Amino acid sequence: MLPILYRDPQLIAIHKPSNLLVHRSELDRHETRFAIQLLRDQIGQRVYPVHRLDKGTSGVLLFALDKDSAREMSWQFERQEVSKRYLAVVRGHPAESGHIDHALSRRVDDLAWLGEKVQPGPQEAQTDYRRLATVEVPIAVDRYPSSRYALLELSPLTGRRHQLRRHMKHIAHPIIGDATHGKGVHNRMFAEHFGSQRMLLACMEMQITHPLTGAAIQLTCPLAEDFASVVRSLGWESALPANWLPAV
């Protein structure tokens, strides 16, 4: 059962686990489980995706329950009117805060599969980040006797494909567990020493405007246990708001 974070007659938000696709993708033809189908079967009615999370990303995932609400919410995402806060574990110690302004080319993805032409030119992409905690662990990775990592809050100001993952790679602080844009030696170390088999990226909060009432709504999602266990292992619990940690 997918945990339901919010529900009214127009909208429903769930906690999407890591390693679950939102909907069918040409890039993952072998997959047979999708959030859209699982949720439809769970609540017994059709749901309409209005944005996406990468397969490896967990956290707040919003659906509409009718076509009009889906259209309005999709416009909010396209107009960049939705505020989102993510949590990530990255390699190294970035600055305490920063702004990344780095254009990203479009990738062939579900749009191409659906028959929509994809223009490959670069698109404006901006991300703010804030460092919440750091650690240096006495484990050798590559040529160094110890390894540095940081816990970051990421706020995408635009919504490009794989934006956070590509932006963190761009500043040389890739997200742990990212098989495409990350570093395999660090991913393997986290799997071996911390039991982490996932990408350490999660959508923690989302602020939207209700499509019918116009009310401001904040959706919040606690960390999945597989992410929270890494946070606990690195001693970072105190760096997070209490409602971002799973209930004990």
GROMACS .gro file of C-alpha atoms in nm, residues 93 134-141 144-149 186 189-190 193-194 230 233-236:
model
   25
   93HIS     CA    1   3.181   1.922   0.157
  134THR     CA    2   2.888   1.715   0.717
  135VAL     CA    3   3.086   1.408   0.813
  136GLU     CA    4   3.425   1.255   0.747
  137VAL     CA    5   3.428   0.878   0.779
  138PRO     CA    6   3.750   0.677   0.831
  139ILE     CA    7   3.691   0.462   0.524
  140ALA     CA    8   3.926   0.472   0.227
  141VAL     CA    9   3.766   0.543  -0.110
  144TYR     CA   10   4.211   0.895   0.018
  145PRO     CA   11   4.230   0.732   0.366
  146SER     CA   12   3.899   0.894   0.470
  147SER     CA   13   3.590   1.016   0.287
  148ARG     CA   14   3.382   1.332   0.320
  149TYR     CA   15   3.006   1.360   0.273
  186HIS     CA   16   3.119   0.592  -0.330
  189MET     CA   17   3.095   0.203  -0.018
  190PHE     CA   18   2.753   0.319   0.108
  193HIS     CA   19   2.908  -0.007   0.503
  194PHE     CA   20   2.561   0.146   0.547
  230VAL     CA   21   2.178   0.628   0.667
  233SER     CA   22   2.432   0.603   1.097
  234LEU     CA   23   2.606   0.932   1.014
  235GLY     CA   24   2.469   1.110   1.323
  236TRP     CA   25   2.268   1.365   1.131
   0.00000   0.00000   0.00000
